[in-house]
GROMACS .gro file of C-alpha atoms in nm:
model
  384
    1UNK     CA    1   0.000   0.000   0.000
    2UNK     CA    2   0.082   0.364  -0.073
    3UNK     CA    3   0.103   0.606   0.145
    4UNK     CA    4   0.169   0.972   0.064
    5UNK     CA    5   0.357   1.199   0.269
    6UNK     CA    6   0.335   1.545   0.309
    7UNK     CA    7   0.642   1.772   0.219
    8UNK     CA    8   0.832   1.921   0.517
    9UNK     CA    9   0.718   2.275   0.637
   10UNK     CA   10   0.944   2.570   0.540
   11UNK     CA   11   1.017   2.794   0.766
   12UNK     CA   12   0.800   3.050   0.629
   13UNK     CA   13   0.474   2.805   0.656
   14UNK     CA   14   0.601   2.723   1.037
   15UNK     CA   15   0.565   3.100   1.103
   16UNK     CA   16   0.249   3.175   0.922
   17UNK     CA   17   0.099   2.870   1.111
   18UNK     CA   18   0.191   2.998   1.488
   19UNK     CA   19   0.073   3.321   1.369
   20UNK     CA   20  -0.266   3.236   1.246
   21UNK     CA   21  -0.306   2.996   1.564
   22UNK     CA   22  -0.210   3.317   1.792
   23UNK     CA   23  -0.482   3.518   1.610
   24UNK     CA   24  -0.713   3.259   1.713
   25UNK     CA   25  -0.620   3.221   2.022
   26UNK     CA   26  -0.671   3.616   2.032
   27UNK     CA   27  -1.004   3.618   1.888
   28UNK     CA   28  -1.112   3.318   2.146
   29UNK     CA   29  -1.033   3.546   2.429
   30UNK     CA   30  -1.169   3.833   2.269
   31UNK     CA   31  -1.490   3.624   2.282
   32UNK     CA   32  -1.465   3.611   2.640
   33UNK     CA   33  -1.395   3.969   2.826
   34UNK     CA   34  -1.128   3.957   3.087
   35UNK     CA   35  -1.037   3.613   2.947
   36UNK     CA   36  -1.199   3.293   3.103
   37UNK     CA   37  -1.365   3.511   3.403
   38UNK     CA   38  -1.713   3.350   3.451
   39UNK     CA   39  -2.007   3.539   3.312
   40UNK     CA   40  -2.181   3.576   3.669
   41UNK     CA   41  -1.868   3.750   3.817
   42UNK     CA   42  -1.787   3.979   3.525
   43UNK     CA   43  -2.158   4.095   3.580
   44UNK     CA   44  -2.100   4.134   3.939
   45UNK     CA   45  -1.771   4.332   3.857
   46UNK     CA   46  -1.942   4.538   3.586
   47UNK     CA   47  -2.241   4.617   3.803
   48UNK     CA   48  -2.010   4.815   4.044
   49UNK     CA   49  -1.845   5.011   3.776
   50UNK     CA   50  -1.967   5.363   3.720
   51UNK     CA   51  -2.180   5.397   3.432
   52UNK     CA   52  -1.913   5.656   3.255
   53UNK     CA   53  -1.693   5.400   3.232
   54UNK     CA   54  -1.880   5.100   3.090
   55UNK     CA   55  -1.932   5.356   2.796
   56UNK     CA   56  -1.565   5.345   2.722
   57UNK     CA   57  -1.547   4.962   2.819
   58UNK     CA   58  -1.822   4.951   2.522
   59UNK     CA   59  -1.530   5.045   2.257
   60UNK     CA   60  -1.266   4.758   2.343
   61UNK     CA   61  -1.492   4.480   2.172
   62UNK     CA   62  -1.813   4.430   1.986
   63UNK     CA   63  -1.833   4.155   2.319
   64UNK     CA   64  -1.794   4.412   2.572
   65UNK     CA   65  -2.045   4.618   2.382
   66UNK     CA   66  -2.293   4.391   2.442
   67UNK     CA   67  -2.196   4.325   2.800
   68UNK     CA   68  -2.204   4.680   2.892
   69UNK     CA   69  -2.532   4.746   2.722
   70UNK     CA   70  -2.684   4.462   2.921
   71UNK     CA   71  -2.965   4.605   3.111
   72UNK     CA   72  -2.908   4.392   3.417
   73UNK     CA   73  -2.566   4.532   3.461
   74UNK     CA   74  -2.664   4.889   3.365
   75UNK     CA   75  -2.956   4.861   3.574
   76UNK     CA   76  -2.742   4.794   3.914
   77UNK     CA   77  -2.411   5.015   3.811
   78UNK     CA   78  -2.367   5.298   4.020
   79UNK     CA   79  -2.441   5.612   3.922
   80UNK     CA   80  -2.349   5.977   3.942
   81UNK     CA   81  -2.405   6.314   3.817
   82UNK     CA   82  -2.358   6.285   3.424
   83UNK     CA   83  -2.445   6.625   3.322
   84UNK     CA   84  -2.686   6.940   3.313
   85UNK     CA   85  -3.037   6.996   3.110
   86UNK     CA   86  -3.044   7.361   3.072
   87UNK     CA   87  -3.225   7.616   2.846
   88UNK     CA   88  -2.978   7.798   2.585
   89UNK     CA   89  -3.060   7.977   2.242
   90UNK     CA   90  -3.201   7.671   2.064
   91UNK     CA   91  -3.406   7.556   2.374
   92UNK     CA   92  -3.308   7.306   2.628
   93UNK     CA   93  -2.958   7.145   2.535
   94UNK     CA   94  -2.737   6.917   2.766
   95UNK     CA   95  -2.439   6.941   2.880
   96UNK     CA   96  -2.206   6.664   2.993
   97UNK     CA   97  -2.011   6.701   3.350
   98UNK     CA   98  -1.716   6.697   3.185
   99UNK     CA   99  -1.734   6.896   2.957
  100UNK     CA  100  -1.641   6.687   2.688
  101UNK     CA  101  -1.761   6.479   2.450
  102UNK     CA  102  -2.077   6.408   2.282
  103UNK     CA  103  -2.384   6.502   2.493
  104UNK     CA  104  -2.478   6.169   2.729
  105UNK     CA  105  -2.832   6.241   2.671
  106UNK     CA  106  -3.090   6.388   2.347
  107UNK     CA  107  -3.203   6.717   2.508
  108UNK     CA  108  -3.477   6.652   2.271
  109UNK     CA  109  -3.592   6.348   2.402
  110UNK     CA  110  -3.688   6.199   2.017
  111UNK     CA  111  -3.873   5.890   2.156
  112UNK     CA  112  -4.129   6.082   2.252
  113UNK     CA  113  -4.194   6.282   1.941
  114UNK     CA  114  -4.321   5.940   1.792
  115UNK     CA  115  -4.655   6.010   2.035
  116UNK     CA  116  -4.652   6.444   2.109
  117UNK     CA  117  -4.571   6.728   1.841
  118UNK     CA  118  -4.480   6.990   2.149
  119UNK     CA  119  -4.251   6.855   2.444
  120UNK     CA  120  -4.156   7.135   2.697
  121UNK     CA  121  -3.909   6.971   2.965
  122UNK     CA  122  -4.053   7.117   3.309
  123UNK     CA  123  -3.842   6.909   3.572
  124UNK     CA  124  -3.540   6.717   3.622
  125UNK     CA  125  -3.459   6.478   3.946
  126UNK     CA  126  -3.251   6.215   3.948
  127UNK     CA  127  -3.280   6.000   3.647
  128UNK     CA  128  -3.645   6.102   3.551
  129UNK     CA  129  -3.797   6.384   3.373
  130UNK     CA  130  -4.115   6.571   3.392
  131UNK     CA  131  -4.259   6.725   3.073
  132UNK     CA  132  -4.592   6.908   2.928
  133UNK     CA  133  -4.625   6.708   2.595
  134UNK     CA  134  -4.904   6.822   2.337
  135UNK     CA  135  -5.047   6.581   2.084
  136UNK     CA  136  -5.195   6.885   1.848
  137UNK     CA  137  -5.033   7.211   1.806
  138UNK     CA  138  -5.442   7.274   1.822
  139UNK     CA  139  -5.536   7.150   2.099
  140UNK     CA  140  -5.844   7.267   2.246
  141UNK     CA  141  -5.807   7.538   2.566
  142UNK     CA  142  -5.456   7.424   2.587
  143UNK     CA  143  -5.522   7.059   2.648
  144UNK     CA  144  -5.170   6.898   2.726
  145UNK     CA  145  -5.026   6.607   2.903
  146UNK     CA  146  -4.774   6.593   3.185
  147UNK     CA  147  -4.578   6.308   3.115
  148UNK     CA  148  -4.246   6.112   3.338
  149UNK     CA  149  -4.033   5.982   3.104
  150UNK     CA  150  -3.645   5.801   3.175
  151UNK     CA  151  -3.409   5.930   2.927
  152UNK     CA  152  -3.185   5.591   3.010
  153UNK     CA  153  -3.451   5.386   2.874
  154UNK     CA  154  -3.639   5.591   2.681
  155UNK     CA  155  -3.969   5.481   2.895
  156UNK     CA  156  -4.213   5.686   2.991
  157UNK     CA  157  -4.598   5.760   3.173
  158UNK     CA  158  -4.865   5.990   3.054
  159UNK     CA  159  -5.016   6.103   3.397
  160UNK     CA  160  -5.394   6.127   3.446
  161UNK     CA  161  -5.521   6.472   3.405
  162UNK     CA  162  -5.449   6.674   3.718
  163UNK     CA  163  -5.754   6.865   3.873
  164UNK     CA  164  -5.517   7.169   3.915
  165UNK     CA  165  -5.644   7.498   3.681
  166UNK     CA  166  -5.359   7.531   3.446
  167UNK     CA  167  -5.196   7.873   3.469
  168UNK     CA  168  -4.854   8.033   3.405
  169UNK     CA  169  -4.831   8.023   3.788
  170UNK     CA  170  -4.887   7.661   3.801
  171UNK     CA  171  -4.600   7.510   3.865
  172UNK     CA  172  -4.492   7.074   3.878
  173UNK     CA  173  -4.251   6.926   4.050
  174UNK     CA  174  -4.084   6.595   4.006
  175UNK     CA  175  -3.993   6.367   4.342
  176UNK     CA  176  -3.785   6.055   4.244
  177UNK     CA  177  -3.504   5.913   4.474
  178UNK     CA  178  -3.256   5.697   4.287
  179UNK     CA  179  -3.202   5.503   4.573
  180UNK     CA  180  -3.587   5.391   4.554
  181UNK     CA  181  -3.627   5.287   4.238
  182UNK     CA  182  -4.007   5.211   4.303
  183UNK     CA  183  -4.200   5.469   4.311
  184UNK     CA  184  -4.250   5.892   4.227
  185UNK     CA  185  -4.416   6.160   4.305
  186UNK     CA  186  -4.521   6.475   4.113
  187UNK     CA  187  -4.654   6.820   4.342
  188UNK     CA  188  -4.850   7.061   4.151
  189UNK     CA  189  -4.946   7.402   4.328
  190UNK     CA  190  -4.992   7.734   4.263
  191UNK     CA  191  -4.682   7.973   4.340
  192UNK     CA  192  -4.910   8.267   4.434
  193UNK     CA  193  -5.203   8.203   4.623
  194UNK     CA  194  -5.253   7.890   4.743
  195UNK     CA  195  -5.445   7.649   5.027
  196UNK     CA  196  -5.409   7.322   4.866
  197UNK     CA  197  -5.130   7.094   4.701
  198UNK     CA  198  -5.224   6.783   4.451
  199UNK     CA  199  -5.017   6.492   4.476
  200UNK     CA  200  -4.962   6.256   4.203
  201UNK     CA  201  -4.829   5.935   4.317
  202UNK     CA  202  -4.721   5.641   4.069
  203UNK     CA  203  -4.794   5.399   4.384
  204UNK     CA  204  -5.164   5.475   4.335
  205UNK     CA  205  -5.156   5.612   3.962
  206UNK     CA  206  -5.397   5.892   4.065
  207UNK     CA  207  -5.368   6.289   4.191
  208UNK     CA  208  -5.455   6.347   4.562
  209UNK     CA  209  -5.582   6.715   4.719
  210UNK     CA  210  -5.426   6.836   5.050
  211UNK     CA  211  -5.476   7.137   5.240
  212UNK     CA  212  -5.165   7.327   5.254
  213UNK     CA  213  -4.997   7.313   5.610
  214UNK     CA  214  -4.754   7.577   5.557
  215UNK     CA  215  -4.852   7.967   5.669
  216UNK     CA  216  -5.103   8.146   5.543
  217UNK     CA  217  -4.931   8.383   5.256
  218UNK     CA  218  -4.636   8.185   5.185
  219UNK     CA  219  -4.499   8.295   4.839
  220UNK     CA  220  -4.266   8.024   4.618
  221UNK     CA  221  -3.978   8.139   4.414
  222UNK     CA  222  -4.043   8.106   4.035
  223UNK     CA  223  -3.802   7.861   3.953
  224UNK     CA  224  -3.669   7.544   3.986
  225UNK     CA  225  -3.508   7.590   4.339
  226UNK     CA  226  -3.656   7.304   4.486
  227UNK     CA  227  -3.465   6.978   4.611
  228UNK     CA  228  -3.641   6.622   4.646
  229UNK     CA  229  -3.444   6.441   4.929
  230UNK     CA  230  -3.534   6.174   5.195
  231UNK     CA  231  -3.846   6.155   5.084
  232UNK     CA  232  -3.969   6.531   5.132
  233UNK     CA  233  -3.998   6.822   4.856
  234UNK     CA  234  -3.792   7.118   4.970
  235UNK     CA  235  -3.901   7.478   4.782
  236UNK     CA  236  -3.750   7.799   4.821
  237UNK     CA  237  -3.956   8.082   4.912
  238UNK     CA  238  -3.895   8.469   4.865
  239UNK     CA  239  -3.894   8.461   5.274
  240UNK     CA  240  -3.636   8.331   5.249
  241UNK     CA  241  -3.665   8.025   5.350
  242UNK     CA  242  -3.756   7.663   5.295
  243UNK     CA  243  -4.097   7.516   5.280
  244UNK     CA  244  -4.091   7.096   5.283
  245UNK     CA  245  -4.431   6.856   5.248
  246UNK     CA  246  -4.324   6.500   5.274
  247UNK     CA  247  -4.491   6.231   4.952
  248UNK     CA  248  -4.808   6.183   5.142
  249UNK     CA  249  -4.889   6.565   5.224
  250UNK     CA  250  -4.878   6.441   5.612
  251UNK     CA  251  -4.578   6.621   5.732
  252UNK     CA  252  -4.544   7.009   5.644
  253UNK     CA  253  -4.248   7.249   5.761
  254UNK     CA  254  -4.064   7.566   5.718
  255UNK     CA  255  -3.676   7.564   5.751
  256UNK     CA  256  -3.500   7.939   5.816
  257UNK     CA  257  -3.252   8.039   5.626
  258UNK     CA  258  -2.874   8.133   5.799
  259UNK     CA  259  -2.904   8.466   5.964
  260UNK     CA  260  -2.654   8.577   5.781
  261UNK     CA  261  -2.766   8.479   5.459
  262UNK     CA  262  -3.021   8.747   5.468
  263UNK     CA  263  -2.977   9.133   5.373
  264UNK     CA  264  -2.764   9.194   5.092
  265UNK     CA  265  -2.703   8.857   4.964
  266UNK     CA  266  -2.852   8.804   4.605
  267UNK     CA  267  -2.902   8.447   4.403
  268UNK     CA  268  -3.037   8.224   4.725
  269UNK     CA  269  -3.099   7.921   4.649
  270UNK     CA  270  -3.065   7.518   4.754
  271UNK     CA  271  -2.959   7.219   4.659
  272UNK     CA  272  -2.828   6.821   4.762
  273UNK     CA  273  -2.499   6.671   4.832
  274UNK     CA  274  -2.424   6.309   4.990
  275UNK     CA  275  -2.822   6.333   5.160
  276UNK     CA  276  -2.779   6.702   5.325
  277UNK     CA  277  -2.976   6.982   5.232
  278UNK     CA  278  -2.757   7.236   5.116
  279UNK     CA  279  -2.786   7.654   5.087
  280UNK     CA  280  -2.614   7.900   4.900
  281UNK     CA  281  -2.564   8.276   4.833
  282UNK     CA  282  -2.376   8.522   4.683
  283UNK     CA  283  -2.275   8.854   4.903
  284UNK     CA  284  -2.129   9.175   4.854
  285UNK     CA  285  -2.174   9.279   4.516
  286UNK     CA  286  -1.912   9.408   4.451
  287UNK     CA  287  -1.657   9.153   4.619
  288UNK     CA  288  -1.919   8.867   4.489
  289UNK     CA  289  -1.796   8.625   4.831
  290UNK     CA  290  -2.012   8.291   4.727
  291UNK     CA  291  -2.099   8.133   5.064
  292UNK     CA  292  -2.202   7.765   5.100
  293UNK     CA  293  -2.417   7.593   5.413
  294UNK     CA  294  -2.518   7.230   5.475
  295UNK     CA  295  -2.825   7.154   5.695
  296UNK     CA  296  -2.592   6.873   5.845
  297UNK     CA  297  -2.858   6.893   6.221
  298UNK     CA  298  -3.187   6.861   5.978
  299UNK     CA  299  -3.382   6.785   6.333
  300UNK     CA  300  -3.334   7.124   6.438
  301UNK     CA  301  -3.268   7.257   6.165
  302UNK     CA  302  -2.886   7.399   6.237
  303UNK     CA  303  -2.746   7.525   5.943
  304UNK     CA  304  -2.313   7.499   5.916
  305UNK     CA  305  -2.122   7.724   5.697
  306UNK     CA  306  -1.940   7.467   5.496
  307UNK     CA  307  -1.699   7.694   5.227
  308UNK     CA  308  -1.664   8.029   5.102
  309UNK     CA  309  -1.469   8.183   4.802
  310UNK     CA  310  -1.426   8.517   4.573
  311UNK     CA  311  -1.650   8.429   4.253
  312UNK     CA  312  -1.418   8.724   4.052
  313UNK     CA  313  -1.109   8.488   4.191
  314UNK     CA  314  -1.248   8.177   4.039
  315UNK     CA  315  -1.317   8.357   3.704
  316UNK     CA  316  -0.983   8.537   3.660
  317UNK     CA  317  -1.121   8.872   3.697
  318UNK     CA  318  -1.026   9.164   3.914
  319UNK     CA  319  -1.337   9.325   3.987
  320UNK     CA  320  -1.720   9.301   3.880
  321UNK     CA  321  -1.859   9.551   3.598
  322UNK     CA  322  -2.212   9.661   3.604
  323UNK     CA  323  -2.383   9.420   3.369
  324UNK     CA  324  -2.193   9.107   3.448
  325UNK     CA  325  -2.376   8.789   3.681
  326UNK     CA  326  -2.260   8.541   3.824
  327UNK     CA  327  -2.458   8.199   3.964
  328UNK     CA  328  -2.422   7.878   4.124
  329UNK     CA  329  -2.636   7.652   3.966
  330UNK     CA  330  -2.554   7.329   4.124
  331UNK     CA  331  -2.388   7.093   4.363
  332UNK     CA  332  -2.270   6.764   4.295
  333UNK     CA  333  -2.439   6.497   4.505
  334UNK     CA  334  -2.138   6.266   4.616
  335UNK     CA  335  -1.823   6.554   4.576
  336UNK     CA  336  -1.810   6.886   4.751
  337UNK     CA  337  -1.787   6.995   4.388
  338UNK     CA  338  -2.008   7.328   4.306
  339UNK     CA  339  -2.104   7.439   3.962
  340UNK     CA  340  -2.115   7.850   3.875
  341UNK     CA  341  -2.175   8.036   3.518
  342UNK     CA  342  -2.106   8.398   3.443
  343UNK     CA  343  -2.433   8.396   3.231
  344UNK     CA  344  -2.228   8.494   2.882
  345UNK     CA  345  -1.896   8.372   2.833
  346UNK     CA  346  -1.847   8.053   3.116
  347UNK     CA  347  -1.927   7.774   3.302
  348UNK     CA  348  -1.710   7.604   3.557
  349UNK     CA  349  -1.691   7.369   3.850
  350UNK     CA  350  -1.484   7.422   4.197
  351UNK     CA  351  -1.362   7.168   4.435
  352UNK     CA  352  -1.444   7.281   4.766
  353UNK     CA  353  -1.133   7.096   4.869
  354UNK     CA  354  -0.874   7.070   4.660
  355UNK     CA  355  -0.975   7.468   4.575
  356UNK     CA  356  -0.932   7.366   4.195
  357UNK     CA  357  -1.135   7.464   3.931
  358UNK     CA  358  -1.258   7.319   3.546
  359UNK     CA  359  -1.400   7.506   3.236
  360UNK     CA  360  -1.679   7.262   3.139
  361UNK     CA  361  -1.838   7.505   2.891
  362UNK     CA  362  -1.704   7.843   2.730
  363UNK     CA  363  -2.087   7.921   2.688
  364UNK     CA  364  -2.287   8.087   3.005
  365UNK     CA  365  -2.596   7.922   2.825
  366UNK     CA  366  -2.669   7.729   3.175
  367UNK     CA  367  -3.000   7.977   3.265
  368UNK     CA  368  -3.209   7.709   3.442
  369UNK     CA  369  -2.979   7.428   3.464
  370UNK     CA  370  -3.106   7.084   3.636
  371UNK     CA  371  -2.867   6.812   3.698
  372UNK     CA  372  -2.880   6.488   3.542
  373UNK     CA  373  -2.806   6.152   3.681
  374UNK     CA  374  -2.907   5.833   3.518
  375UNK     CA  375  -3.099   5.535   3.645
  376UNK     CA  376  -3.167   5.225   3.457
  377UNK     CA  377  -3.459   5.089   3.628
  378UNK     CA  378  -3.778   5.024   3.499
  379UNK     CA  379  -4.029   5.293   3.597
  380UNK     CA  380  -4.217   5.196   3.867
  381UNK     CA  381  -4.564   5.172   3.712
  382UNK     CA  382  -4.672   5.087   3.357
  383UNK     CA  383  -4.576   5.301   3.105
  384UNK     CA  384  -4.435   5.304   2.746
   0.00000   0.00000   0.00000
């Protein structure tokens, strides 16, 4: 019998061959992210990584791409302050933290054009937005919609209509608390004259009307200087001070202001950091001293001066002319990192302790800016 034998491998062959079997061996373990790792502990390692950074994990691989869109990791990933809705020339924009990149989020919010043909965003907290949505540009006596939607996930709710009379001093609020997932509440009132609040709840899918328990004459800031933490609504009034009703409309208080907070200071307003209420102003006009107070005693209500800087200082400048304006806008909630805009030509951030400070945007286009933070749970009642 015959047999045939192969010729001997050249060199050249011998090379090509370990070459092509190391680009296999490559793709194999490109296959598998972080090598031979089980799947159930690279999900429990993923889970824990801030959701910044599984969007640059998402360009090693077309693997990790589809691990770190999986919505069980995104859904329990950590997350943080990813940017700011605010209102500029060409209506609401975003802008990311960093002041880089791509925007994180569609200011626009196109999924819900598919259903509405005017979307006005009213509220941001947390990962969820409120908006007025109308499904005719004729709508009949200005018929519109409040809706909830999650950016994340491009979900969202069409509330029932609320028994509030629509006015231009009708103002919504959104309640939503990362941390519980389950449920939200939206307060409509009027900023005026008011005895009664409406509650929508998304526990019960239906508005309730509760006498007011706050004193008779109490006047809210137009605005969005309101803060949803621990479960209670916080608005600023032009007392000043701080008004709070808790989800239910059970528990209703009014929170001072720092004494010296009061008189001369100009652009009061509040905000959240690491669970604390937190207050800020700007005094002396001229000198433009920002000063910043956390409600750390929230029990009675003791407020502690927590930083204070020269605005000019932070800018660069010298000394204040007539028609500039400066504004904090913001406070991170987990860093003692504060966020102020000149109105024309900046935007920054400050680290209240390392004293350094970032350009995020050379545009002062941040006039009603609402931080951002994404959540990746399913909204807690039935939406679309």
């Amino acid at each position: 019998m015959v047999q045939s034998r192969s010729p001997p491998l050249s060199p050249t062959t011998e090379v090509s061959c370990e070459t092509r079997k190391k680009q296999k061996q490559e793709g194999e373990q490109e296959q598998e992210p972080l090598g031979s790792l089980p799947e159930g502990p690279l999900v429990e390692i993923l889970s824990r990584v801030p959701y910044m950074s599984l969007c640059r994990f998402k360009c090693v691989s077309k693997p990790w791409l589809a691990l770190c869109s999986d919505h069980q990791v995104r859904k329990r990933s950590p997350q943080t302050l990813s940017g700011f809705f605010h209102c500029g020339t060409n209506g609401v924009q975003f802008c990311n933290v960093s002041g880089r990149g791509p925007p994180m989020v569609d200011p626009y919010l196109p999924f819900l054009w598919k259903r509405y043909t005017i979307i006005i965003t009213r509220h941001c907290c947390g990962g969820l937005v409120l908006c007025k949505c109308w499904k005719s540009c004729h709508s009949k006596n200005n018929e519109y919609n409040l809706v909830v939607c999650n950016p994340a996930i491009e979900k969202w709710i069409e509330l029932p209509h609320c028994p509030i009379e629509s006015s231009y001093l009708t103002k919504e609020y959104l309640g939503f608390d990362p941390a519980d997932p389950s449920r939200f509440v939206v307060y409509a009132l009027h900023l005026r004259e008011f005895t009664e609040v409406t509650i929508y709840s998304s526990d019960t899918g239906r508005w309730t009307t509760v006498q007011s328990g706050w004193v008779e004459g109490t006047s809210l800031v137009v605005g969005f200087e309101c803060v949803f933490v621990n479960g209670t609504m916080h608005l600023m009034t032009k007392e000043p001070s701080v008004v709070t009703v808790d989800t239910e409309g059970n528990v209703w208080r009014e929170i001072y202001m720092p004494e010296n907070m009061t008189g001369s200071c100009e652009d009061i307003s509040i905000g959240q950091s690491q669970g604390c209420l937190y207050a800020w102003c700007i005094g002396n006009l001229n000198v433009c001293q920002l000063a910043v107070w956390a409600l750390e005693d929230y029990a009675s209500a003791n407020w502690t001066l927590k930083h204070t800087v020269n605005i000019l200082e932070l800018f660069g400048r010298h000394c204040r002319k007539k028609d500039e304006f400066y504004k904090m806008f913001a406070i991170h909630p987990d860093r003692n990192l504060i966020f102020l805009t000149d109105g024309k030509e900046k935007t920054i951030s400050y680290d209240m302790d390392s004293r350094e400070v970032h350009v995020i945007s050379t545009s002062g286009e941040f006039r009603d800016a609402q931080p951002y933070i994404p959540c990746f749970a399913e909204l807690p009642s039935d939406g679309h």
